Short mmCIF file of C-alpha atoms in Angstrom, two decimals:
data_model
loop_
_atom_site.label_atom_id
_atom_site.label_comp_id
_atom_site.label_asym_id
_atom_site.label_seq_id
_atom_site.Cartn_x
_atom_site.Cartn_y
_atom_site.Cartn_z
CA MET A 300 -8.67 146.23 115.31
CA GLN A 301 -10.24 144.87 118.45
CA PRO A 302 -8.52 141.64 118.77
CA ILE A 303 -4.90 143.08 118.22
CA LYS A 304 -5.56 146.37 120.67
CA GLN A 305 -6.58 143.68 123.09
CA PHE A 306 -3.83 141.45 122.93
CA TRP A 307 -1.26 144.10 123.51
CA LYS A 308 -3.04 145.18 126.28
CA ASN A 309 -2.93 142.19 127.88
CA SER A 310 0.90 140.90 127.30
CA ALA A 311 1.53 144.70 128.21
CA ILE A 312 -0.42 144.20 132.13
CA TYR A 313 0.44 139.82 131.58
CA GLY A 314 4.11 140.66 131.03
CA ILE A 315 5.26 142.61 133.56
CA GLY A 316 4.11 139.99 136.49
CA SER A 317 6.14 137.75 134.03
CA ILE A 318 9.26 139.18 134.16
CA LEU A 319 9.19 140.74 137.24
CA VAL A 320 9.55 137.06 138.99
CA ARG A 321 11.38 136.22 136.32
CA ALA A 322 14.13 138.74 136.53
CA ILE A 323 14.69 137.85 141.20
CA SER A 324 17.82 136.63 139.25
CA PHE A 325 19.00 139.07 137.19
CA PHE A 326 18.23 141.36 139.81
CA LEU A 327 20.49 139.53 142.36
CA LEU A 328 23.34 139.76 139.77
CA PRO A 329 24.90 142.45 142.00
CA LEU A 330 24.75 139.87 144.38
CA TYR A 331 26.62 137.23 142.68
CA THR A 332 29.34 139.07 141.25
CA ASN A 333 29.60 140.78 144.60
CA ALA A 334 29.68 138.59 147.62
CA PHE A 335 30.00 135.91 146.23
CA THR A 336 33.23 134.46 143.83
CA PRO A 337 33.10 132.67 140.09
CA SER A 338 33.26 129.58 141.24
CA GLU A 339 30.18 129.76 143.58
CA THR A 340 28.55 132.19 141.11
CA GLY A 341 28.90 128.63 139.65
CA TYR A 342 27.92 126.51 142.03
CA ILE A 343 24.17 128.96 142.43
CA PHE A 344 23.58 128.89 139.11
CA LEU A 345 23.82 125.19 138.18
CA VAL A 346 21.32 124.91 140.95
CA PHE A 347 19.59 126.78 139.74
CA THR A 348 19.61 124.80 136.20
CA PHE A 349 18.59 121.80 137.90
CA ILE A 350 15.14 123.95 139.27
CA ALA A 351 13.90 124.26 135.38
CA PHE A 352 14.93 120.94 134.78
CA ALA A 353 13.05 119.69 137.34
CA GLN A 354 10.17 122.84 137.33
CA ILE A 355 9.60 120.79 132.87
CA ILE A 356 8.74 117.56 135.53
CA TYR A 357 6.68 118.94 138.19
CA SER A 358 4.24 120.54 134.83
CA TYR A 359 4.64 117.62 132.04
CA GLY A 360 2.98 119.48 129.24
CA GLN A 361 -0.04 120.53 131.75
CA ASP A 362 0.00 123.88 131.62
CA SER A 363 -0.97 124.24 127.65
CA ALA A 364 -3.06 121.47 129.13
CA PHE A 365 -4.51 123.43 131.09
CA LEU A 366 -5.22 126.89 128.18
CA GLN A 367 -6.54 124.75 126.18
CA PHE A 368 -9.42 123.00 127.32
CA TYR A 369 -10.25 125.88 130.09
CA LYS A 370 -10.72 128.38 127.31
CA GLN A 371 -13.31 126.20 125.65
CA ASP A 372 -16.94 127.50 126.57
CA SER A 373 -18.42 123.97 125.41
CA ILE A 374 -16.77 121.89 128.77
CA ASP A 375 -17.01 121.93 132.12
CA LYS A 376 -14.37 124.37 133.40
CA ASP A 377 -15.36 124.34 137.39
CA SER A 378 -14.19 120.56 136.66
CA ILE A 379 -11.92 121.18 134.34
CA GLY A 380 -9.26 124.32 137.03
CA ARG A 381 -10.36 121.12 139.89
CA THR A 382 -9.29 117.77 137.61
CA SER A 383 -6.05 120.15 136.87
CA LEU A 384 -5.44 121.45 140.28
CA LEU A 385 -5.76 118.15 142.12
CA LEU A 386 -3.84 116.46 139.35
CA LEU A 387 -1.10 119.15 139.51
CA ILE A 388 -0.35 119.19 143.74
CA THR A 389 -1.05 115.52 143.51
CA THR A 390 2.26 115.15 142.27
CA SER A 391 4.04 117.29 142.95
CA ILE A 392 3.83 116.29 146.58
CA ILE A 393 5.16 113.31 144.92
CA PHE A 394 8.10 114.43 142.88
CA SER A 395 9.35 116.57 145.77
CA SER A 396 8.99 113.83 147.85
CA VAL A 397 10.98 111.76 145.91
CA ILE A 398 14.75 115.23 145.76
CA ILE A 399 13.66 115.04 149.51
CA ILE A 400 14.66 111.07 149.84
CA PHE A 401 17.72 111.40 147.04
CA ALA A 402 19.20 114.68 148.18
CA ASP A 403 22.47 113.48 148.49
CA SER A 404 22.01 110.79 145.49
CA ILE A 405 21.53 114.05 143.05
CA THR A 406 23.82 116.19 144.92
CA ASN A 407 26.71 113.29 144.98
CA ASN A 408 25.75 110.98 141.32
CA ILE A 409 24.48 114.28 138.99
CA LEU A 410 25.01 117.34 140.31
CA ASN A 411 28.13 117.47 141.69
CA LEU A 412 26.79 120.21 144.06
CA GLU A 413 28.29 120.30 147.46
CA GLU A 414 25.63 120.37 149.98
CA GLY A 415 22.56 118.05 150.16
CA ILE A 416 20.65 121.25 151.35
CA TRP A 417 20.70 122.33 147.98
CA VAL A 418 18.98 120.29 147.12
CA ILE A 419 16.06 119.89 150.04
CA TYR A 420 14.87 123.59 149.71
CA CYS A 421 14.44 123.04 145.68
CA SER A 422 12.30 120.68 146.81
CA GLY A 423 10.33 123.07 148.67
CA ILE A 424 10.29 125.43 145.42
CA LEU A 425 9.49 123.51 143.56
CA PHE A 426 6.27 122.55 144.89
CA PHE A 427 5.18 125.83 145.63
CA ASP A 428 5.84 127.50 142.47
CA ALA A 429 4.49 124.74 140.26
CA VAL A 430 1.34 124.68 142.65
CA SER A 431 0.41 128.80 142.52
CA SER A 432 2.61 129.29 138.74
CA ARG A 433 -1.24 126.86 138.07
CA ILE A 434 -3.46 129.02 140.06
CA MET A 435 -1.38 132.48 137.65
CA THR A 436 -2.66 131.40 135.04
CA LEU A 437 -6.37 131.29 136.14
CA ILE A 438 -6.26 133.93 137.52
CA ARG A 439 -4.76 135.41 133.66
CA ILE A 440 -6.94 133.57 132.18
CA GLN A 441 -9.94 135.27 134.16
CA GLU A 442 -8.27 138.67 133.35
CA HIS A 443 -7.58 139.09 137.20
CA ALA A 444 -5.20 141.58 136.00
CA LEU A 445 -4.34 144.15 138.99
CA THR A 446 -3.84 141.17 141.36
CA TYR A 447 -1.64 138.38 139.42
CA LEU A 448 0.82 142.34 138.76
CA ILE A 449 0.44 142.14 142.57
CA ILE A 450 1.58 138.98 144.19
CA SER A 451 4.83 138.80 141.21
CA ILE A 452 5.05 142.30 142.83
CA LEU A 453 5.28 141.12 146.36
CA ASN A 454 7.20 137.84 145.04
CA VAL A 455 9.86 139.38 143.54
CA ILE A 456 10.27 142.20 147.10
CA ALA A 457 10.01 139.05 149.13
CA SER A 458 12.75 137.17 147.78
CA LEU A 459 14.53 139.62 146.76
CA LEU A 460 14.79 141.46 150.38
CA THR A 461 15.26 137.83 152.00
CA SER A 462 18.51 137.28 150.14
CA TYR A 463 20.27 140.44 150.63
CA ILE A 464 19.50 140.40 154.36
CA LEU A 465 19.77 136.38 154.56
CA VAL A 466 23.69 137.03 153.08
CA ILE A 467 24.15 139.95 153.40
CA ASN A 468 23.53 140.38 157.26
CA TYR A 469 23.74 137.67 158.34
CA ASN A 470 26.31 135.52 155.70
CA PHE A 471 24.28 132.58 154.57
CA GLY A 472 25.90 132.49 151.66
CA ILE A 473 24.62 129.78 148.57
CA ASP A 474 22.32 129.01 151.50
CA GLY A 475 21.14 132.73 151.61
CA ILE A 476 20.44 132.86 148.17
CA LEU A 477 17.99 130.23 148.08
CA ILE A 478 16.06 130.52 150.78
CA GLY A 479 15.36 134.29 150.03
CA VAL A 480 13.45 132.15 146.51
CA LEU A 481 11.94 129.85 148.61
CA VAL A 482 10.67 132.38 150.77
CA GLY A 483 9.64 134.30 147.79
CA THR A 484 7.49 131.11 146.41
CA ILE A 485 5.63 130.36 149.52
CA LEU A 486 4.51 133.95 150.32
CA ARG A 487 3.25 133.71 146.46
CA TRP A 488 1.28 130.44 147.30
CA VAL A 489 -0.31 131.01 150.70
CA MET A 490 -1.16 134.89 148.98
CA LEU A 491 -3.12 132.05 146.30
CA ILE A 492 -4.68 130.12 148.90
CA PRO A 493 -8.31 131.40 148.46
CA HIS A 494 -8.12 131.00 145.05
CA GLN A 495 -6.30 127.47 145.44
CA ILE A 496 -9.92 127.21 147.47
CA GLU A 497 -12.43 128.47 145.54
CA THR A 498 -11.30 126.20 142.77
CA LEU A 499 -10.99 123.36 144.57
CA SER A 500 -14.30 123.75 146.00
CA LYS A 501 -16.21 123.77 142.26
CA GLY A 502 -16.93 121.51 140.24
CA THR A 503 -15.98 117.61 140.27
CA PHE A 504 -13.61 115.76 140.13
CA SER A 505 -13.44 113.59 136.35
CA PHE A 506 -11.13 111.25 135.55
CA ILE A 507 -12.50 111.22 131.71
CA PHE A 508 -10.70 115.03 132.38
CA ALA A 509 -7.72 114.32 133.97
CA LYS A 510 -7.37 111.89 130.71
CA LYS A 511 -8.08 114.00 128.41
CA LEU A 512 -5.77 117.00 130.26
CA LEU A 513 -2.83 113.76 130.49
CA LYS A 514 -3.33 113.18 126.35
CA PHE A 515 -2.98 116.50 125.01
CA GLY A 516 -0.68 117.53 127.54
CA LEU A 517 2.46 114.98 127.59
CA PRO A 518 3.23 115.43 123.45
CA PHE A 519 4.45 118.86 125.29
CA PHE A 520 6.45 117.52 128.12
CA PRO A 521 9.63 115.71 125.18
CA ALA A 522 9.36 119.65 123.34
CA ALA A 523 9.94 121.07 126.81
CA PHE A 524 12.98 118.49 128.29
CA PHE A 525 14.24 119.26 125.49
CA TYR A 526 14.31 122.90 124.78
CA LEU A 527 15.66 123.29 128.68
CA ILE A 528 18.63 121.01 126.95
CA LEU A 529 18.98 123.58 124.58
CA GLU A 530 18.30 126.05 127.13
CA MET A 531 20.28 124.82 130.60
CA SER A 532 22.67 122.11 128.59
CA ASP A 533 25.39 124.32 128.44
CA ARG A 534 26.18 125.01 132.20
CA TYR A 535 26.68 121.38 133.21
CA LEU A 536 29.26 121.58 129.39
CA LEU A 537 31.19 123.87 130.51
CA PHE A 538 30.85 122.37 134.22
CA TRP A 539 32.51 119.51 133.29
CA ILE A 540 34.96 120.68 130.99
CA LEU A 541 36.01 124.05 132.18
CA GLY A 542 34.96 123.43 135.26
CA PRO A 543 32.36 126.16 138.24
CA GLU A 544 34.12 129.12 138.26
CA ALA A 545 33.83 129.91 133.89
CA VAL A 546 30.00 128.39 134.69
CA GLY A 547 29.42 131.42 137.47
CA VAL A 548 31.11 134.09 134.65
CA TYR A 549 29.34 131.88 131.42
CA SER A 550 26.25 132.21 134.16
CA ILE A 551 26.61 136.78 134.63
CA GLY A 552 27.05 137.65 130.89
CA TYR A 553 24.46 135.01 129.56
CA LYS A 554 22.19 136.26 131.98
CA LEU A 555 23.02 139.67 129.96
CA GLY A 556 21.91 138.66 127.35
CA SER A 557 18.54 136.92 128.33
CA LEU A 558 16.90 140.52 128.62
CA ALA A 559 15.16 138.91 125.12
CA LEU A 560 14.06 136.20 126.88
CA PHE A 561 12.00 138.00 129.89
CA ILE A 562 10.68 139.91 127.08
CA ILE A 563 9.31 136.04 124.31
CA SER A 564 7.97 134.98 127.82
CA ALA A 565 6.09 138.38 128.52
CA PHE A 566 4.82 138.16 125.14
CA ASN A 567 4.23 135.01 125.27
CA LEU A 568 1.62 135.56 127.78
CA GLY A 569 -0.63 137.22 125.42
CA TRP A 570 0.60 135.41 121.91
CA GLN A 571 -0.66 132.30 123.56
CA PRO A 572 -4.68 132.91 124.27
CA PHE A 573 -4.34 134.86 122.16
CA TYR A 574 -4.01 133.39 118.89
CA ILE A 575 -6.20 130.33 120.00
CA LYS A 576 -8.64 132.83 120.25
CA ILE A 577 -9.01 134.88 116.74
CA GLY A 578 -7.48 131.39 115.33
CA LYS A 579 -10.10 130.55 112.99
CA HIS A 580 -10.66 134.53 111.39
CA LYS A 581 -10.20 135.13 108.16
CA ASN A 582 -7.62 137.80 107.50
CA ALA A 583 -5.98 135.66 110.84
CA GLY A 584 -2.42 134.91 108.75
CA ALA A 585 -2.07 139.32 107.70
CA THR A 586 -3.05 138.99 111.77
CA PHE A 587 -0.12 137.16 113.23
CA GLY A 588 2.34 138.64 111.22
CA LYS A 589 2.19 142.49 111.98
CA ILE A 590 2.08 141.54 115.29
CA GLY A 591 5.04 139.40 114.20
CA THR A 592 7.08 142.01 112.92
CA ILE A 593 6.79 145.10 114.31
CA PHE A 594 7.45 142.56 117.65
CA LEU A 595 10.52 141.42 115.82
CA ARG A 596 11.56 144.18 114.97
CA SER A 597 11.74 145.80 118.39
CA LEU A 598 13.23 143.48 119.58
CA ILE A 599 16.19 143.44 117.19
CA SER A 600 16.97 147.23 118.33
CA LEU A 601 16.63 147.19 121.76
CA TRP A 602 19.00 144.16 120.75
CA GLY A 603 21.67 147.16 119.32
CA LEU A 604 20.55 149.54 122.37
CA ILE A 605 21.81 146.47 124.62
CA ILE A 606 25.04 145.99 123.08
CA PHE A 607 26.15 149.27 123.56
CA TRP A 608 25.20 150.07 126.84
CA THR A 609 26.35 146.76 128.43
CA PRO A 610 30.05 147.53 128.90
CA CYS A 611 28.80 151.08 131.23
CA PHE A 612 26.45 149.56 132.93
CA MET A 613 28.90 146.30 134.04
CA ARG A 614 30.79 148.99 135.37
CA ILE A 615 28.47 151.27 137.65
CA LYS A 616 30.11 152.44 140.68
CA VAL A 617 27.74 151.34 143.51
CA GLY A 618 29.83 152.44 146.64
CA GLU A 619 32.47 150.21 146.95
CA ASN A 620 32.19 147.52 144.17
CA HIS A 621 30.82 148.01 140.42
CA LEU A 622 27.23 147.15 139.57
CA ILE A 623 28.98 143.36 137.67
CA GLY A 624 32.20 142.71 140.01
CA GLU A 625 35.30 142.76 138.30
CA GLU A 626 36.27 138.71 137.68
CA PHE A 627 32.81 138.90 135.85
CA TRP A 628 33.92 141.46 133.55
CA ALA A 629 34.60 138.39 130.84
CA SER A 630 31.33 137.51 130.26
CA GLU A 631 30.52 140.71 128.15
CA GLN A 632 31.62 138.48 124.94
CA ILE A 633 28.99 136.71 124.62
CA VAL A 634 26.40 139.53 126.14
CA SER A 635 25.66 140.07 122.24
CA ILE A 636 25.49 136.37 121.16
CA ILE A 637 22.76 135.48 123.20
CA PHE A 638 20.50 138.12 122.74
CA LEU A 639 21.06 137.12 118.93
CA SER A 640 20.28 133.39 119.94
CA TYR A 641 16.47 134.30 121.71
CA LEU A 642 16.66 136.97 118.44
CA PHE A 643 16.05 133.31 116.50
CA TYR A 644 13.86 131.89 119.43
CA ALA A 645 10.79 134.90 118.58
CA GLY A 646 11.35 134.12 115.03
CA TYR A 647 10.26 130.87 116.91
CA ILE A 648 8.13 131.67 119.12
CA ILE A 649 5.57 133.98 116.26
CA LEU A 650 5.51 130.49 114.01
CA MET A 651 4.04 129.21 116.62
CA PRO A 652 0.52 129.28 116.20
CA SER A 653 1.06 126.58 113.01
CA ILE A 654 1.64 123.79 115.73
CA TYR A 655 -1.65 124.97 117.29
CA LEU A 656 -4.11 126.10 114.92
CA ILE A 657 -3.38 122.23 112.58
CA GLU A 658 -3.22 120.35 115.69
CA LYS A 659 0.49 119.29 115.00
CA GLN A 660 1.84 119.40 118.80
CA ASN A 661 3.54 115.66 117.04
CA TRP A 662 6.13 118.28 116.15
CA SER A 663 7.04 120.74 118.79
CA PRO A 664 9.02 117.31 120.68
CA ILE A 665 11.45 117.47 116.74
CA PHE A 666 11.72 121.16 116.39
CA ARG A 667 13.50 122.29 119.76
CA GLY A 668 15.18 117.86 119.97
CA THR A 669 16.85 118.86 116.71
CA GLY A 670 18.16 121.69 118.37
CA ALA A 671 18.84 120.39 121.63
CA ILE A 672 21.57 117.49 119.84
CA ILE A 673 23.32 119.98 117.75
CA ASN A 674 23.69 122.33 121.22
CA ILE A 675 25.41 119.62 122.79
CA CYS A 676 27.34 118.68 119.90
CA LEU A 677 28.66 121.73 118.78
CA ASN A 678 29.04 122.99 122.71
CA LEU A 679 31.69 119.52 123.22
CA ILE A 680 33.20 120.59 120.33
CA PHE A 681 33.25 124.59 120.51
CA ILE A 682 33.79 124.78 124.47
CA LYS A 683 37.79 122.79 124.02
CA TYR A 684 38.66 125.35 121.19
CA TRP A 685 37.05 128.95 122.33
CA GLY A 686 35.10 128.37 125.66
CA LEU A 687 32.86 130.66 126.87
CA PHE A 688 32.33 132.04 123.43
CA GLY A 689 31.92 128.85 121.86
CA ALA A 690 29.47 128.20 124.44
CA ALA A 691 27.38 131.28 123.47
CA LEU A 692 27.92 130.35 119.42
CA ALA A 693 26.90 126.56 119.53
CA THR A 694 23.61 128.31 121.45
CA LEU A 695 22.91 130.34 118.63
CA ALA A 696 23.52 127.59 115.93
CA ALA A 697 20.92 125.43 117.21
CA TYR A 698 18.72 128.32 117.92
CA ILE A 699 19.04 128.72 113.59
CA VAL A 700 18.31 125.35 113.22
CA MET A 701 15.06 125.65 114.84
CA PHE A 702 13.97 128.41 113.63
CA THR A 703 14.36 127.83 110.24
CA PHE A 704 12.92 124.25 110.50
CA ILE A 705 9.70 125.73 111.98
CA PHE A 706 9.51 128.90 109.27
CA TYR A 707 10.21 125.36 106.62
CA LYS A 708 7.01 123.34 107.82
CA SER A 709 4.39 126.85 109.33
CA ASN A 710 4.93 127.33 105.65
CA GLN A 711 3.13 125.03 104.41
CA TRP A 712 1.23 123.70 107.18
CA LEU A 713 -0.29 128.00 107.85
CA LYS A 714 1.85 130.72 106.86
CA ILE A 715 2.31 133.43 109.22
CA LEU A 716 2.81 137.12 106.58
CA CYS A 717 5.92 138.37 108.23
CA ASN A 718 7.70 141.40 106.71
CA TRP A 719 10.37 138.65 106.68
CA LYS A 720 12.68 140.93 103.88
CA SER A 721 12.44 143.78 106.80
CA ILE A 722 13.18 142.13 109.28
CA GLY A 723 16.04 140.86 107.85
CA VAL A 724 17.41 144.19 106.51
CA HIS A 725 17.23 145.13 110.32
CA LEU A 726 18.93 142.57 111.23
CA THR A 727 21.55 142.17 109.69
CA THR A 728 22.33 146.37 109.68
CA THR A 729 22.06 145.73 113.47
CA ALA A 730 25.09 143.04 113.68
CA VAL A 731 26.72 145.95 111.08
CA PHE A 732 26.51 148.37 114.26
CA ILE A 733 26.90 145.67 116.77
CA SER A 734 30.66 144.58 115.53
CA LEU A 735 32.19 147.32 115.07
CA PHE A 736 31.23 148.64 117.54
CA GLY A 737 32.20 145.72 118.80
CA MET A 738 36.06 147.45 117.87
CA THR A 739 35.98 149.95 119.58
CA GLU A 740 36.82 151.97 123.04
CA LYS A 741 33.92 150.97 125.10
CA THR A 742 33.63 154.55 127.08
CA PHE A 743 30.72 156.69 128.23
CA LEU A 744 31.00 159.03 125.42
CA ILE A 745 31.50 156.20 122.72
CA SER A 746 27.93 154.34 123.62
CA VAL A 747 26.34 157.41 123.24
CA GLY A 748 27.51 158.41 119.37
CA PHE A 749 26.43 154.87 117.87
CA THR A 750 23.42 155.50 120.19
CA PHE A 751 22.40 158.90 118.23
CA ALA A 752 23.72 157.29 115.10
CA TYR A 753 22.04 153.01 115.03
CA LEU A 754 18.97 155.51 115.69
CA GLY A 755 19.11 158.05 113.81
CA LEU A 756 20.62 155.83 110.53
CA LEU A 757 16.97 153.27 111.68
CA ILE A 758 14.43 156.94 111.19
CA LEU A 759 16.25 157.46 108.34
CA PHE A 760 15.88 154.01 106.54
CA GLN A 761 12.09 153.89 107.69
CA GLY A 762 11.09 156.75 107.80
CA LYS A 763 9.98 159.16 110.78
CA THR A 764 5.74 158.79 109.48
CA LYS A 765 5.91 154.81 109.87
CA LEU A 766 7.63 155.08 112.94
CA TYR A 767 5.02 157.00 113.97
CA SER A 768 2.18 155.39 112.80
CA ASN A 769 4.06 152.01 114.86
CA PHE A 770 3.42 154.26 117.86
CA LYS A 771 0.24 155.26 117.79
CA TYR A 772 -0.70 151.82 116.94
CA LEU A 773 0.96 150.55 119.50
CA LYS A 774 -0.36 153.37 121.79
CA SER A 775 -4.61 152.90 120.74
CA SER A 776 -4.26 149.47 121.16
CA PHE A 777 -2.63 149.87 124.38
CA SER A 778 -5.25 152.21 125.56
CA ASP A 779 -8.38 151.60 123.74
CA ALA A 780 -8.81 148.33 124.52
#
């Protein structure tokens, strides 16, 4: 039980920091939807999509490699740290230099953006983010929880304040958003300078270690690239088929639905080190299954509650404006589909130990590549017929296929003993509630009624004793670890 308790504690501590950093764009939604038109918001998210794709190139699978080798007791950790960081700094300088040199070509021929300076901002964001993210990974491995959390919070505050001030007070427009994010990443990099110096001053640079890092990490690069295609290609396809205004509206709904991704990403921060650590234990499959069942059922419950309250959330009045501008309310139709897509992605993450522990990482690009191909093909078809809703359906179909694929293979490699029957019943029940809610007039009282009815049925279905025991289990996991 102790390893499980430690897992939940680490996931909570580092998850908060991770969620805060990833939620910067979520906190900026009121600014996007009230200070910008749907078309301008579309361009903002196209820029962030470019950053997301480029981050995969900047890391080229080395995050997984660093985590894998640094946690091995038999290896020279100092030399691994120094080799990994020097390798990352060198390649990041090269990549950012290429972006700056070819900024006009990237702007006009690849991204179809309006301003070349936006790509210049991206080069700075990508460099400082890549270097500081590696050090943050090191801090997480060394379990310096308070440092990790403080730096994450200051990063978010700096980005939000700078963005709001530049956009609202100085009318910087889209430039203000990107400068705000750049200021936040630079601040995080500056705060981590002592850790960078410490890492670079210990050990020696080893070409042997560099080769090992590259050999282990590069197979993850295509997998990560395919995942980004799966995750982001709908934005570009919407842009080419329907224009930037559609991208703006769609991206707001997608961002609301991706609340699930924030939680999954935070969970995975603790999940990956945890299953690597206990993977050789006798009852590892049962342990993974217990954690996976609780996590998936918690996410499913959250899916229902978020959908019941999304209409009320979007229409909250803040002064003369709504929390989400009226021009973007059409995005409400895709929130449920996007959240459901991430539920299947959560299932995929739960089954990842079967890839790492059995050394089947070469299958990762196949799983994600399959999802990416399906996503692109279905988007090209569905967007023409159903617009924004079609793009969301294509995403859902891709994640379902990806989960089904890894579920089939993981049962051959390493069985993760989740209670799939209870998960399926819970998912179906929640889907029925959400479907019924979609047929009603969205009012505060309706949201309250569905919330109480849904939670009441969960208690009736699962039983007070089971809910209470799960609560005690989670509470003890956090407090006793």
